[in-house]
Amino acid sequence: MPTTLKELAARAKVHPSTVSRVVNQDPSLRIGPTTRARIEALLRETEYRPNGVARGLKLRQTLVLAVVIPDITNPFFGALFRGIEDGAAPRGYQVLLCNTDGSPDRQRAHLHSLIARRVDGVILASSFLKDQAVRWLRHQRIPYALVNRFSDEGLDPFVGSDDVIGARLATQHLISSGHVRIGHLAGQSTVSTGVLRRRGFQMAMVESRLRAEPELQAEAGFVEDGGMRATERLMALQEPPTAVFAVTDMVAVGAYGVARRLGLRVPEDLAIVGYNDIPLAGRLIPGLTTVHVPIHEFGSAAARLVLEQIDSGQVTPKRVVYAPQLVIRGSTASGAEVLNAVNVASRGIGE
Amino acid sequence: MPTTLKELAARAKVHPSTVSRVVNQDPSLRIGPTTRARIEALLRETEYRPNGVARGLKLRQTLVLAVVIPDITNPFFGALFRGIEDGAAPRGYQVLLCNTDGSPDRQRAHLHSLIARRVDGVILASSFLKDQAVRWLRHQRIPYALVNRFSDEGLDPFVGSDDVIGARLATQHLISSGHVRIGHLAGQSTVSTGVLRRRGFQMAMVESRLRAEPELQAEAGFVEDGGMRATERLMALQEPPTAVFAVTDMVAVGAYGVARRLGLRVPEDLAIVGYNDIPLAGRLIPGLTTVHVPIHEFGSAAARLVLEQIDSGQVTPKRVVYAPQLVIRGSTASGAEVLNAVNVASRGIGE
DNA sequence: CTGAAAGCGCTTACAG
DNA sequence: CTGAAAGCGCTTACAG
């Protein structure tokens, strides 16, 4: 059993409250120098560390944040988690990680459990549109933030990027490369990123007087296997697309796999654009053209947003929205074109 | 503020202990049916959930496990975490995740903090050989387990695989493919996997009367950038290797990058073998021959090992060691060879 | 400068 | 069948 304040007090022949005061370096109280020295020696000797649970009960703070995501094996969420941890650690917070695998039930169960544990804040990256669990969370009066996906427009503290603009950039890039028949590997319509990125795709098409035909929009979910199935469907059409915009980089990875299996060259036979710019995107061959969003910063900003609410004692639906940036790589352009585009892109980022 | 037992008791006009009994469905006590009905209605109405912190203080259990790893963005640790979570969730546990980035200081700081929080158990996947922090942990009398890496042979509860055998398998495969000049992209000598996999490499070489020359063994750490640098060094030798065995798949990924940059074909100009069989290994082009270890099971077994100790109240240095399996893909063999090897491998796994 | 008390929100052995 | 008390390990306003 670890040492307690009471034991220490008995050994130092003082009252437990006195020991507590030197442990916490209580500024308002001056402790007698001999008493203090005696207690400090004991503290060092026993390597005393106050019981965090008892402290948490008394102080009403656990110094724990919780993160709820679909799946940590998805590289997007790995980077996001690191951002959150980096934002929370300087303040002494550690982070509980909960995976939902996209199940609303699991999400709800995790949230209930976290509230019962009295975590100081929750960061949710697995929310659905009009999500009952989010509405419930809202009423718990606990600091929280949604990341990447929102639930009901404008109602929640949120960190993310403008998905319509990002998707529009991606699609415009394909159009300006000369593509006319462009497919969309779409996200789920129950998730904001799915809906908004599809909207951005459609917007760009319409703006260029191209038709966003329904048969060219195939739901792919957000990960590789759905990306493969959706690409297979599109490429089996009478008149398959010459380019696809994928709702995420992982869906784009699925498209690479199918292209390879079908013997299609990327980008000559099929150009591909992704979304997020996960580290893997730059390692694919050819490199994946994608929409860069600052994933790590999503995380640290979300952590800060929650910490602000903890500090202020108020839940404020502040929103932090980053501008997405197109990053052009080999999956949409030949070598020479990529070099030019890189110059443009890096200039763009500097602005 | 969430509802408390005391408030509920006042509303139901009973003593808090009575409410507590129906919340916990106390089996030894029979509660009057009318009282019970009244309280249960109240519980549903208020959606009462006991304060986990207070409960934790009284019951001396937090229902929290902690996982300490180098970096969650490394796919190996993503899969490991999922295994741990899957092993812990059925028992009502949630999991704190701590990244060390390989820093002993951060590892130590995290462990101290976790102990102060009174987590019920710790799973450590970032340990070094003869690690002071591990020795300290051992003396805390808290359930724990090391995963993948061990620290002092045999002293700690451990889940992993036999790294010497795995590395030997990998190297023997290269030798039997006709390679003579074989390099090793080695892990750090401060980590058990680094030392043991190098030992397995050397063992296989010597057994085949080949020389394991020091100049052909380059320290690469465990991730991609180190893998790139080490591969560059080996390929710059007077007489570069025709094949390399990489201490991890991520290091092998670094080798792919350098091979590509140097215009070397894999496997014709440079054969590559990795270790771990992360999901990425099968997606590389060509597919990465590697040593398969059951990463997800490492996690769930470690969770079970810790839960066993929690149940028994004893820290027992039980060891769970899995046999590694060679998985042959395109990075060491032509198409026809791969097909044959797959058949052999799948038979091997069935045994 | 230090002690004694109260209380954070629970659970459970002990009474009755 | 239910109440009252003690206690988990802290912190801090209140005394002295």
PDB file of C-alpha atoms in Angstrom, chain B residues 185-188 218-223 226-227 230 247-248 251:
ATOM      1  CA  LEU B 185      19.098  -2.743 -40.396  1.00  0.00           C
ATOM      2  CA  ALA B 186      19.413  -3.094 -36.651  1.00  0.00           C
ATOM      3  CA  GLY B 187      17.369  -1.779 -33.758  1.00  0.00           C
ATOM      4  CA  GLN B 188      18.830   0.058 -30.827  1.00  0.00           C
ATOM      5  CA  ALA B 218      23.777  -0.557 -39.390  1.00  0.00           C
ATOM      6  CA  GLU B 219      21.765   0.804 -36.504  1.00  0.00           C
ATOM      7  CA  ALA B 220      18.442   2.079 -37.800  1.00  0.00           C
ATOM      8  CA  GLY B 221      16.300   2.535 -34.710  1.00  0.00           C
ATOM      9  CA  PHE B 222      12.748   1.320 -35.188  1.00  0.00           C
ATOM     10  CA  VAL B 223      11.115   3.700 -37.619  1.00  0.00           C
ATOM     11  CA  GLY B 226      16.380   5.624 -39.313  1.00  0.00           C
ATOM     12  CA  GLY B 227      15.708   2.885 -41.836  1.00  0.00           C
ATOM     13  CA  ALA B 230      20.920   3.002 -42.376  1.00  0.00           C
ATOM     14  CA  VAL B 247      14.415  -4.951 -37.430  1.00  0.00           C
ATOM     15  CA  THR B 248      10.863  -3.677 -38.052  1.00  0.00           C
ATOM     16  CA  VAL B 251      12.488   0.372 -40.977  1.00  0.00           C
TER      17      VAL B 251
END
